[in-house]
Coordinates of C-alpha atoms in Angstrom, one line a residue:
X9 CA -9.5 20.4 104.6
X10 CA -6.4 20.9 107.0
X11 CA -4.7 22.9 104.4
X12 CA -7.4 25.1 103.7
X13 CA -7.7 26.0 107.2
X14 CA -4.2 26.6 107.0
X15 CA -4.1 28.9 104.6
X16 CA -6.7 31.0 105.8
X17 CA -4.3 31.5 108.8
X18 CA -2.9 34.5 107.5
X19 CA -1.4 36.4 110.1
X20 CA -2.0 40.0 109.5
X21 CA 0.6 43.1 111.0
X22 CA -2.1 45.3 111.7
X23 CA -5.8 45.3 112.5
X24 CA -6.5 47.5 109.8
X25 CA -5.3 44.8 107.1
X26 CA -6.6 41.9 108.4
X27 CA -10.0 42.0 107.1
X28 CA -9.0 41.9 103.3
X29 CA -6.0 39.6 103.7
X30 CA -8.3 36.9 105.3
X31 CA -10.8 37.8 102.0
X32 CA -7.8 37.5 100.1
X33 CA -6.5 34.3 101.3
X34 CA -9.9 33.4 101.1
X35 CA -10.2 33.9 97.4
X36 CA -6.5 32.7 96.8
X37 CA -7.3 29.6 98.3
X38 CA -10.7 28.8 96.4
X39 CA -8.9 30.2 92.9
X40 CA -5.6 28.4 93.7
X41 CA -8.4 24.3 93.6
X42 CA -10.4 25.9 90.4
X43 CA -8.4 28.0 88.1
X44 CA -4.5 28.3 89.6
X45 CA -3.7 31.0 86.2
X46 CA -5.9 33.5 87.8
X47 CA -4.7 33.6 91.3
X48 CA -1.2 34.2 89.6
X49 CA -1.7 37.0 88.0
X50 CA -3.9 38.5 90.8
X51 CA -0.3 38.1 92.9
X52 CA 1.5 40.1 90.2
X53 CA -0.7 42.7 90.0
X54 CA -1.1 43.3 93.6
X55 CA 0.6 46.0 94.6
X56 CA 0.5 45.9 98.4
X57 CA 3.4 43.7 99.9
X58 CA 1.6 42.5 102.5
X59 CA -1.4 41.3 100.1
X60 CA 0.9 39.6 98.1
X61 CA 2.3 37.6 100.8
X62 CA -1.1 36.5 101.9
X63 CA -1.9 35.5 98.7
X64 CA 1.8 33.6 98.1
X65 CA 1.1 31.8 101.5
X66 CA -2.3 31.1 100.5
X67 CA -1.7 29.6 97.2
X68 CA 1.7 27.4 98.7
X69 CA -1.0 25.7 101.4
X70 CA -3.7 25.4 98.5
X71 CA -5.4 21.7 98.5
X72 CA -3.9 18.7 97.0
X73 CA -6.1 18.5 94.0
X74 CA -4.8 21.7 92.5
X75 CA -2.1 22.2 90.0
X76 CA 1.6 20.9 91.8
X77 CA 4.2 22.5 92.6
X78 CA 7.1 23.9 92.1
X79 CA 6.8 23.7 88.1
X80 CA 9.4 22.0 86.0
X81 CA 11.6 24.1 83.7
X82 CA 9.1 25.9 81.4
X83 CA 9.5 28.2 78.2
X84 CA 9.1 31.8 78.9
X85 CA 5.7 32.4 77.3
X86 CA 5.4 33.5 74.1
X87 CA 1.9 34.3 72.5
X88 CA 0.4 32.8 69.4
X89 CA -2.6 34.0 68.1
X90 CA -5.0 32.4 65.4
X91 CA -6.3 35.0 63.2
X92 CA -9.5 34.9 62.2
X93 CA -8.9 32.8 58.8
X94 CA -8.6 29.9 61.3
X95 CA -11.4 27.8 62.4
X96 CA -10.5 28.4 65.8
X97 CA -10.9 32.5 66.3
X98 CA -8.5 34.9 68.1
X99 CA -7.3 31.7 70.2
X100 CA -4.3 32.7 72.3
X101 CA -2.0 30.0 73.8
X102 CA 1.2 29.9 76.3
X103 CA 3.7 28.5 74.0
X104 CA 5.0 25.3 76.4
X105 CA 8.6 24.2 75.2
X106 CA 9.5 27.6 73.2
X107 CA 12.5 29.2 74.5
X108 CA 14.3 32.5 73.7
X109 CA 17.4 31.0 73.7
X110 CA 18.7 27.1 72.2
X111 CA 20.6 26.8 75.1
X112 CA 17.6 26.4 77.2
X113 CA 15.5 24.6 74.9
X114 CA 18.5 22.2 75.4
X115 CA 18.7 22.0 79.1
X116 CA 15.1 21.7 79.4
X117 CA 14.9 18.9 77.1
X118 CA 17.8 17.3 78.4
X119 CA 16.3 17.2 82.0
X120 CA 12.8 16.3 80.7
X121 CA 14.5 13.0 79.2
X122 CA 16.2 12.2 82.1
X123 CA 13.1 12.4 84.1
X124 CA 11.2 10.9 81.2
X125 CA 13.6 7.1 81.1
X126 CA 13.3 7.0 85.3
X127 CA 9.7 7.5 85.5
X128 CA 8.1 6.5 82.6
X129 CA 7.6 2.7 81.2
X130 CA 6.8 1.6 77.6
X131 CA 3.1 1.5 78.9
X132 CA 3.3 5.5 80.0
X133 CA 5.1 6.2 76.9
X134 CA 2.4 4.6 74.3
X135 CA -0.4 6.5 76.5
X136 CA 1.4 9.6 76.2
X137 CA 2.0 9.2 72.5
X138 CA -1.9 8.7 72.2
X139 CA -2.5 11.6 73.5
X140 CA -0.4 13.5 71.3
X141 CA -1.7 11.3 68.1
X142 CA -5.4 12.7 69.1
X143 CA -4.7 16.0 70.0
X144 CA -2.8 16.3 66.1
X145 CA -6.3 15.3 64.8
X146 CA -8.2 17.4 66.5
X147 CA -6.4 20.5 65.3
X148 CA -5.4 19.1 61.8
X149 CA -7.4 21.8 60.1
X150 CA -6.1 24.7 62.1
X151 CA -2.8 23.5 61.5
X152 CA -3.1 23.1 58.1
X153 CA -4.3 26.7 57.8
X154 CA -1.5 28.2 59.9
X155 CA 1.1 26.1 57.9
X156 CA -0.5 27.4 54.4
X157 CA -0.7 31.1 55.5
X158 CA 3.2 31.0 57.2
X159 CA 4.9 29.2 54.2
X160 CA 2.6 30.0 50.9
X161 CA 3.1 26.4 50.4
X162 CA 0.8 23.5 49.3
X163 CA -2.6 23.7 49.5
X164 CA -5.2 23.1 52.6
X165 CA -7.2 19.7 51.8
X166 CA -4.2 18.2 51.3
X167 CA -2.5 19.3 54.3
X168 CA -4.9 18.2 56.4
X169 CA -4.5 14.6 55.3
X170 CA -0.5 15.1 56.0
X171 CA -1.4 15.6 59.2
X172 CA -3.4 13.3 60.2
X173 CA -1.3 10.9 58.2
X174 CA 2.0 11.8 60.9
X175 CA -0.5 11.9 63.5
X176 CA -2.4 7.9 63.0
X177 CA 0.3 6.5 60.7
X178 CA 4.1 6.9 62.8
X179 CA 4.5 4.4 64.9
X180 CA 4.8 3.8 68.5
X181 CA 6.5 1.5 71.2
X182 CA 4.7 -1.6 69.1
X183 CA 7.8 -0.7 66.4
X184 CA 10.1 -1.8 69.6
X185 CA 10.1 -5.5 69.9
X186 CA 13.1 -6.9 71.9
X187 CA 15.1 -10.0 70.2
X188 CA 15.6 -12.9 72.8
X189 CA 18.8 -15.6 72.3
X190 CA 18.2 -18.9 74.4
X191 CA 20.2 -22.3 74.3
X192 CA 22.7 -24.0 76.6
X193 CA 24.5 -20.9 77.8
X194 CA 22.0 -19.0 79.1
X195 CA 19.7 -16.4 77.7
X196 CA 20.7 -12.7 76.2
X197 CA 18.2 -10.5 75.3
X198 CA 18.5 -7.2 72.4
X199 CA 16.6 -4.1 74.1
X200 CA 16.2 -0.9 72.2
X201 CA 17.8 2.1 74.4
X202 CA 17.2 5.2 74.1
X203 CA 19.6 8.0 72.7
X204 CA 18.9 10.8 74.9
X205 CA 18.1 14.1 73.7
X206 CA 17.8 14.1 69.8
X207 CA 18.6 17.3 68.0
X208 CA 16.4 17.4 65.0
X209 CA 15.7 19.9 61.9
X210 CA 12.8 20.4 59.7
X211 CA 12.1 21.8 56.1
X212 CA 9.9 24.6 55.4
X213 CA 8.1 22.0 52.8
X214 CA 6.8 19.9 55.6
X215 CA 7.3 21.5 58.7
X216 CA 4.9 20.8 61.2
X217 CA 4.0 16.9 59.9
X218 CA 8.0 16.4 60.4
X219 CA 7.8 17.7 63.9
X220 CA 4.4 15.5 64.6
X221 CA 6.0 12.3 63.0
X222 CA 9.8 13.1 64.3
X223 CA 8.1 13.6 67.8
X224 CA 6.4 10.7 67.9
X225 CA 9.0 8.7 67.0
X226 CA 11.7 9.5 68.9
X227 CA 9.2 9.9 72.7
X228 CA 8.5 5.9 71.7
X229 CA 11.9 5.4 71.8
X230 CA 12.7 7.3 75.2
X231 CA 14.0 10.2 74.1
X232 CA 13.1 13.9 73.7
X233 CA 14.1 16.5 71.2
X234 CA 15.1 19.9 70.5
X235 CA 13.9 20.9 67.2
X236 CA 15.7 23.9 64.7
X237 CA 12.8 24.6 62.7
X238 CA 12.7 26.4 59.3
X239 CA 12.9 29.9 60.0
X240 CA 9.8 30.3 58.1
X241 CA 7.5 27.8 59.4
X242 CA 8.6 28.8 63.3
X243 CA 5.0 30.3 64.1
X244 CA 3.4 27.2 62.8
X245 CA 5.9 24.7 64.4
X246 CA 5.6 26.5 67.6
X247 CA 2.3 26.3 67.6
X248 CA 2.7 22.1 67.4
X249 CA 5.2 22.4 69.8
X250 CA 3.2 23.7 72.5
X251 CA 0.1 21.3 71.1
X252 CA 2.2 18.2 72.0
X253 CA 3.4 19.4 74.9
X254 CA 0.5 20.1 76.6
X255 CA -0.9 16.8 75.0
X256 CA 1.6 14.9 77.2
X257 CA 1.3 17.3 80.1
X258 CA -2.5 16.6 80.6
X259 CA -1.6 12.8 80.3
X260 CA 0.1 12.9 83.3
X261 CA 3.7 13.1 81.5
X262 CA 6.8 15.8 81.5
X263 CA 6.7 19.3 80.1
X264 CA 9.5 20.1 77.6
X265 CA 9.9 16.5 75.8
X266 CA 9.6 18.9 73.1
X267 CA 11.1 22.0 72.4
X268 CA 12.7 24.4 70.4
X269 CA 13.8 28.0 70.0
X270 CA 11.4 31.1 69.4
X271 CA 13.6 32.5 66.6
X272 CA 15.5 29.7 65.1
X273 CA 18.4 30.8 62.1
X274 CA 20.9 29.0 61.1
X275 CA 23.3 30.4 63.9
X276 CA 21.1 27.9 66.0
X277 CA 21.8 24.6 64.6
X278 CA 25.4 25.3 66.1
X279 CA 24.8 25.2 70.0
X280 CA 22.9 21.5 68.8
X281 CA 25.5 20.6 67.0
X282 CA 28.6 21.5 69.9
X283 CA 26.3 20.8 73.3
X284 CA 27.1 17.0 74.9
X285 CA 23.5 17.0 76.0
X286 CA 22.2 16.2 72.7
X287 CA 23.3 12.8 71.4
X288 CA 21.6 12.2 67.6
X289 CA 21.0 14.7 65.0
X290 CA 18.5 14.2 62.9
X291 CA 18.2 16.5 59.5
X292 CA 15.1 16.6 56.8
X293 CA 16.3 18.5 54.1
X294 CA 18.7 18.9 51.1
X295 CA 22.1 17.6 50.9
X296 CA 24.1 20.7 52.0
X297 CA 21.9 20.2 55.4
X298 CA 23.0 16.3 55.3
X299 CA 26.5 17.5 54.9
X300 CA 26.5 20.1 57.6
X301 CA 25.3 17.3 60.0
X302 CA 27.7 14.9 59.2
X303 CA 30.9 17.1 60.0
X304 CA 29.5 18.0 63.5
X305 CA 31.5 14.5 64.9
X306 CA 28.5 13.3 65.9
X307 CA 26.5 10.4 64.9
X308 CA 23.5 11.9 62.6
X309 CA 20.7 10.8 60.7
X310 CA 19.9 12.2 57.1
X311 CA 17.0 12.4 54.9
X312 CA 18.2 13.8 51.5
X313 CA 16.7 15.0 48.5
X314 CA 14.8 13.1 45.9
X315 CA 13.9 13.3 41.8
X316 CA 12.1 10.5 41.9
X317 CA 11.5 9.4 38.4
X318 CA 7.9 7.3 36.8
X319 CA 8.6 4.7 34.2
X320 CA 5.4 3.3 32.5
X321 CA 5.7 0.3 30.3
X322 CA 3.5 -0.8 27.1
X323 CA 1.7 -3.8 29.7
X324 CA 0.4 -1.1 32.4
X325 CA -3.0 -0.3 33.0
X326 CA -2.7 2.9 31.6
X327 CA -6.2 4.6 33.5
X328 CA -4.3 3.1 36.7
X329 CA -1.0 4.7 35.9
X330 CA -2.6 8.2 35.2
X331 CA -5.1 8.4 38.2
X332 CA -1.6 7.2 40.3
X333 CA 0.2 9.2 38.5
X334 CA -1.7 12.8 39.4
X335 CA -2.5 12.1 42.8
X336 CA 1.2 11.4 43.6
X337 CA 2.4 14.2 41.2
X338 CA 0.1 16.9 42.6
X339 CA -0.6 16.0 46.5
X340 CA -0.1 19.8 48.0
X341 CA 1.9 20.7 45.2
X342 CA 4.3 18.3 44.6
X343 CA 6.1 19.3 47.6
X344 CA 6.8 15.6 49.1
X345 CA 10.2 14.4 48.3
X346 CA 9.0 11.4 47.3
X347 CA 6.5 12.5 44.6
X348 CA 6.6 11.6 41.0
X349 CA 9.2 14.4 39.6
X350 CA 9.3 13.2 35.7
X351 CA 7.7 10.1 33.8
X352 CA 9.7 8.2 31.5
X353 CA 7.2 6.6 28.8
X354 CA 7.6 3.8 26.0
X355 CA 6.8 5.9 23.0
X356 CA 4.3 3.3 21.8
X357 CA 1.8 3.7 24.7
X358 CA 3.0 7.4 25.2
X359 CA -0.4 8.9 23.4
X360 CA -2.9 6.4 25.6
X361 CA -1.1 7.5 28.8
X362 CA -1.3 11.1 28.1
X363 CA -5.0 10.8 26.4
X364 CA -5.7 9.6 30.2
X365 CA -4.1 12.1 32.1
X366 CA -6.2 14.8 29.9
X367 CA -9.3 12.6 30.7
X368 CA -8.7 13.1 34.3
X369 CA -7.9 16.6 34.7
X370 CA -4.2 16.9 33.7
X371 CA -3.6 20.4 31.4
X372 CA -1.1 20.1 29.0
X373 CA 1.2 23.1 28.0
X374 CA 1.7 23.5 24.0
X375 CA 5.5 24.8 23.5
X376 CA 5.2 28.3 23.2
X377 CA 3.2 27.9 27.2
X378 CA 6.3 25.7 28.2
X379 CA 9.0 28.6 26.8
X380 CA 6.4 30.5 29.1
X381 CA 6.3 28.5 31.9
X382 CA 10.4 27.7 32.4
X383 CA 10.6 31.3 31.8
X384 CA 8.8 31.9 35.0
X385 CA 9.9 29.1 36.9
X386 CA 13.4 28.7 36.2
X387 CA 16.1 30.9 36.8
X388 CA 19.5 30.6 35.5
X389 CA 22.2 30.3 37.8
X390 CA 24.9 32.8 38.1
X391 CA 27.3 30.8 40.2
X392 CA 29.4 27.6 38.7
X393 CA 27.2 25.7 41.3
X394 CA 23.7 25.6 42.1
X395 CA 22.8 25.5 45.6
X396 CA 19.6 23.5 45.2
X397 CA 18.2 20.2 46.8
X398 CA 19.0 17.8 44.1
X399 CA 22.7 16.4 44.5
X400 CA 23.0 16.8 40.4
X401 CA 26.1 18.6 41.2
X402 CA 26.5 21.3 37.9
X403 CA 23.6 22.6 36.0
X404 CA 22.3 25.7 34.2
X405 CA 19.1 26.4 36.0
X406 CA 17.8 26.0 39.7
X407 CA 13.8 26.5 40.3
X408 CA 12.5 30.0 41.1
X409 CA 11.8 29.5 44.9
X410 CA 8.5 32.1 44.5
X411 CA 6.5 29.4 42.8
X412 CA 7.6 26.1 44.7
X413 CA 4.7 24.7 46.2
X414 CA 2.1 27.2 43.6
X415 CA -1.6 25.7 42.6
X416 CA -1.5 24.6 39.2
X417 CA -3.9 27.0 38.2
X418 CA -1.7 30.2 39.5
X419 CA 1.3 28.9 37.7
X420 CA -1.2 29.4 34.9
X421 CA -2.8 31.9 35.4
X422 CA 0.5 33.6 35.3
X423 CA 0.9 32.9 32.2
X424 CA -2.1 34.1 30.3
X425 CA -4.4 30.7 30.3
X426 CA -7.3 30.5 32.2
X427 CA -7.8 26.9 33.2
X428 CA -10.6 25.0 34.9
X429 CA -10.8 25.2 38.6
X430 CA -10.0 22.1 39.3
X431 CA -7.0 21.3 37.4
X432 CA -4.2 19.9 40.1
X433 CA -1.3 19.3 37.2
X434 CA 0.6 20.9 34.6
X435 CA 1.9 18.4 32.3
X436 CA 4.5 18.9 29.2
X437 CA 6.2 17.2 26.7
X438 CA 9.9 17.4 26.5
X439 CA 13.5 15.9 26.1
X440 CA 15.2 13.8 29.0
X441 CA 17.6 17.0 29.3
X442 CA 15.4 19.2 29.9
X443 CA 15.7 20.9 33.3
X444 CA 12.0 19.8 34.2
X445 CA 13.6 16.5 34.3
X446 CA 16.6 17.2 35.7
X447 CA 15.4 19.2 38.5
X448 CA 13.7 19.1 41.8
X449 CA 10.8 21.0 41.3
X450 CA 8.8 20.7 44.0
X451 CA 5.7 22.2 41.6
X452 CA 3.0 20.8 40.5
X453 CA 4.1 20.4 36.7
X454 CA 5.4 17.0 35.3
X455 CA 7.6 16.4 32.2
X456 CA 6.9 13.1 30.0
X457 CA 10.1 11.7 28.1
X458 CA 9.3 9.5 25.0
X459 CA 11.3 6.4 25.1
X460 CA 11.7 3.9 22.8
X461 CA 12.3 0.5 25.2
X462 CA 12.6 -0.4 28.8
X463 CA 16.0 -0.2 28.6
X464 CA 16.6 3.5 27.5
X465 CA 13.7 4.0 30.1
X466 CA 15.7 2.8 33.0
X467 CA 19.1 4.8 31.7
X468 CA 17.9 8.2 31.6
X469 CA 15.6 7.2 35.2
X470 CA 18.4 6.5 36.9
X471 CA 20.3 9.4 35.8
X472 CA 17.4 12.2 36.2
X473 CA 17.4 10.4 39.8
X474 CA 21.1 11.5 40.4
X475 CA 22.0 8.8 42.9
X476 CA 19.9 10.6 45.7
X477 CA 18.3 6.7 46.2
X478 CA 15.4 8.0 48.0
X479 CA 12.3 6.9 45.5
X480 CA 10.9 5.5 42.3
X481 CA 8.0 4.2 40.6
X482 CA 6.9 2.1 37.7
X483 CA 3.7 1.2 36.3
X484 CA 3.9 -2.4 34.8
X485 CA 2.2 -5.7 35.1
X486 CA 5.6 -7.7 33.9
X487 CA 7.1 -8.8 36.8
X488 CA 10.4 -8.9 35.3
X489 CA 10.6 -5.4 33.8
X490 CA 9.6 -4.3 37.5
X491 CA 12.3 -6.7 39.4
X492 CA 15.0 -5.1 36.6
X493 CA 13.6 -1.5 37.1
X494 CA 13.7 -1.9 41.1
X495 CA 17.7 -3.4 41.1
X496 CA 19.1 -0.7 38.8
X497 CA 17.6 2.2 40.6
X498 CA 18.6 1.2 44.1
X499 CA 16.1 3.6 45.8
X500 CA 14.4 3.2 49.3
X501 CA 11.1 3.6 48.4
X502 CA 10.2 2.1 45.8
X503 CA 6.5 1.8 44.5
X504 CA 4.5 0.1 41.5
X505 CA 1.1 0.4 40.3
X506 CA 0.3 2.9 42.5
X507 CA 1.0 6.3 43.1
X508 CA 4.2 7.0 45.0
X509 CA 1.8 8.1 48.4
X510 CA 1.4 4.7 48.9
X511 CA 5.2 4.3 49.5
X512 CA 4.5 6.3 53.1
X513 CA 1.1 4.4 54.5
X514 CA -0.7 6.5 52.5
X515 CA -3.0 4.0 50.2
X516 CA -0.5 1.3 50.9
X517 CA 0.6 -0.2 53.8
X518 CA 3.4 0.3 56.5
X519 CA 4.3 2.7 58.4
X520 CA 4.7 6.7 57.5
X521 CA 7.4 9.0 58.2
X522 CA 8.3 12.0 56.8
X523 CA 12.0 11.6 57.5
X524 CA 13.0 9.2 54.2
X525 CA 17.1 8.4 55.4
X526 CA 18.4 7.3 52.3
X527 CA 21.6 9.5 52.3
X528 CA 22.9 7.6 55.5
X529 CA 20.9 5.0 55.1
X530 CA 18.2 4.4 57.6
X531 CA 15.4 4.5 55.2
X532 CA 12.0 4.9 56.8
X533 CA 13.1 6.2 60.0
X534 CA 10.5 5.3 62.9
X535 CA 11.4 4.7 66.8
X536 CA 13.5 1.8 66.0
X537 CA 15.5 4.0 64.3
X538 CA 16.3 6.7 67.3
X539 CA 17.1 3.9 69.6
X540 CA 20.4 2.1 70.6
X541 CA 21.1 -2.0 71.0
X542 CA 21.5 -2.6 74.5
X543 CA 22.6 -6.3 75.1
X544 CA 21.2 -7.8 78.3
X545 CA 23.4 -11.5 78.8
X546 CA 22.7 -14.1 81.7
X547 CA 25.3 -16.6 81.5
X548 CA 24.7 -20.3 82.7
X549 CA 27.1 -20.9 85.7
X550 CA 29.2 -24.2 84.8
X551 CA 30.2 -26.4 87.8

């Protein structure tokens, strides 16, 4: 109790104070061991000097068990409120690791990782990282509603499962596992090292799940990160931000492992791309992002585009290959990169797959509702060039951003047809040049090609693909016709007899991530992947 008599020696300058500056200290001493917030503000809104040097003094001598002292660098508070769609009402929140400015998200993230490799084992790191993992579950609905009502994107149920899906499937410090070299000479042992401070950008499409699975993975590996998030998921990100961070901060680890800027544009990504503090870059986006990344001299990380393309042959278990086909196709709207884009069918079996994608929900447009339907979701480009995510370099039409990421039944609805309530997927027949096919959609409609054998099947997959070599599936119980499917397309994820989920942890097994590196070809990125290969040697002595 020495410090509490202590700092109930307040020496007053005149009688006539001294009564409520010992009440004062009093209070500031008992606030500073129960709630330290409130004794702050009552400092700031004291107006008498002396008062407020009573209270200073008091809460500087406060007892060990209260909040330390001084506090490492923190984001100036920002507030984010929860309206009252969320599950959580009116909930207001100091936003820990948002900063007004990159150039301090930098600095404080580079100093939290330098603290973070001289303090912190693999053990602290792993417990920290739990943390994190169950505070993301705990708030999985909340953040899938504040993600839905930010970006008009996907739809709640499913988000949810994203998240929990970053938050129980990215791995940790078990991903790390040192190589060990023995014999004659002595031993050497491969240790994974740690970059630094990663700079890292997310997509609007997945925005917090990236930050939750990016985060994860790059703490196990030592490092921190400074995120540029999609301009218009930065409510929602910073909302995960200051989640993880206070995750790790109640576990006993560093504020600001995390961070990112309030406002972030593109003018952002810059002061990443130029500072020596931050050693990785790390982009989840289209190929003009990739690109962007790659000039900045630096060594960078990037997860491209995909058009991931569905073949079905005449031995699959057609019920299987439908039920695969609409989860994969119609999981929060199609917007995962990896999703089935187009199918690819052998026109003998065409009629039995689509008979069971009607039987299990699936609506299918007649032609005049597909005229309809492109005429609402395509635009025609008026540039030589369109700008979009697939790396199909000239085309004629790019997707109407307004309806990426729609319910099936809007797109619909917009069109005059009243469908059941729980149709998840618009399916359509067309021609393998058709820009359904040729496009990244991100929308929960699917084009079927007829084909007449494996062969033309693989051809127009692997063009409708456009080299992006990021994913592929194919529904077939001839092993052959899957090993000669899988060789041709060259992709990184690639799935069969199952839906393409299963490529990420989700219904199959390994690891998730939601950065897929194919166009510099990391693949499925995890903490092994944000480290470096440190080489420990001890050499035999010869006499």
């Amino acid at each position: 109790m020495r410090n509490v008599e202590s700092a109930l020696e307040v020496k007053p300058s005149t009688g006539k104070e001294k009564a409520p500056m010992m009440a004062a200290a009093q209070f500031a001493v008992k606030k500073a061991v129960q709630k330290p917030q409130e004794i702050c503000e009552v400092i700031e809104k004291n107006e008498s000097q002396a008062m407020k040097a009573a209270l200073q003094f008091a809460v500087k001598k406060r007892v060990p068990c209260s909040e330390p002292a001084p506090k490492p660098i923190v984001a100036s508070p920002i507030k984010l409120s929860v309206t009252s769609h969320y599950a959580v009402k009116n909930a207001v929140t100091e936003a820990y690791g948002v900063f007004d400015s990159m150039e301090q998200a930098i600095d404080a993230g580079f100093q939290a990782q330098v603290n973070y490799v001289k303090d912190y084992k693999l053990q602290d790191r792993e417990r920290l990282i739990n943390a994190v993992r169950q505070s993301i579950v705990a708030e999985k609905e909340t953040l899938a509603k504040l993600v839905l009502e930010e970006t008009k994107l996907g739809n709640y149920q499913d988000k949810i499962l994203k998240h929990e899906l970053a938050a129980l499937k990215t791995p940790g410090v078990d991903i790390l596992k040192a190589e060990a070299f023995t014999g004659d000479d002595g031993l050497t042992i491969v240790e994974h090292a740690p970059f630094g401070l990663i700079g890292a950008v997310t997509p609007v499409t997945n925005p917090t799940e990236t930050v939750i699975n990016n985060s994860i993975s790059m703490l196990a590996g030592g490092n921190a990160v400074v995120f540029n998030v999609h301009p218009s998921s930065k409510k929602a990100c910073a909302y995960v931000v200051t989640l993880i961070n206070k995750a790790i901060k109640a576990a006993g680890g560093p504020l600001n492992l995390v961070t990112m800027v309030k406002d972030p544009t593109l003018e952002t990504l810059n002061p990443i791309m130029e500072s020596p503090k931050v050693k990785l870059l790390v982009g989840t986006g289209g190929p003009g992002l990739v690109r962007t990344l790659l000039k900045s001299g630096k060594k960078a990380i990037g997860a491209g585009a995909g058009n991931p393309p569905v073949i079905v042959d005449e031995t699959a278990d057609m019920e299987n290959a439908a039920k695969s086909i609409i989860l994969g196709a119609s999981f929060d709207n199609n917007l995962l990169c990896i999703a089935e884009k187009e199918v690819f069918v052998i026109d003998r079996v065409a009629d039995d797959l689509i008979f069971q994608l009607l039987n299990q929900g699936a609506y299918m447009l007649d032609r005049y509702q597909l005229d309809k339907i492109m005429s609402l979701t395509l635009e025609e480009n008026h540039q030589e060039e369109a700008r979009g995510c697939s790396l199909n370099p000239k085309r004629k039409y790019h997707v109407n951003k307004n309806w990426i990421g729609k319910d099936a039944k809007a797109i619909l609805s917009q069109i005059g047809v009243t469908a059941p309530a729980n149709v998840k997927l618009v399916i359509c027949e067309v021609e393998a040049e058709h820009p359904f096919v040729q496009l990244e959609q991100m929308m929960p409609i699917l084009p079927i090609v007829r084909v007449k054998d494996l062969d033309e099947a693989i051809q127009l997959a692997v063009t409708a693909e456009h080299g992006n070599r990021h994913t592929a599936i194919m529904h077939s119980k001839n092993l052959d016709n899957l090993a000669k499917f899988a060789s041709a397309i060259d992709t990184t994820i690639f799935v069969k007899n199952a839906s393409s989920l299963a490529g990420v942890g989700f219904g199959g097994e390994g690891h998730a991530t939601m950065t897929i590196a194919g166009p510099t070809g990391e693949g499925i990125t995890s903490a092994k992947t944000f480290t470096r290969q440190r080489r420990n040697v001890l050499a035999e002595v010869k006499k």
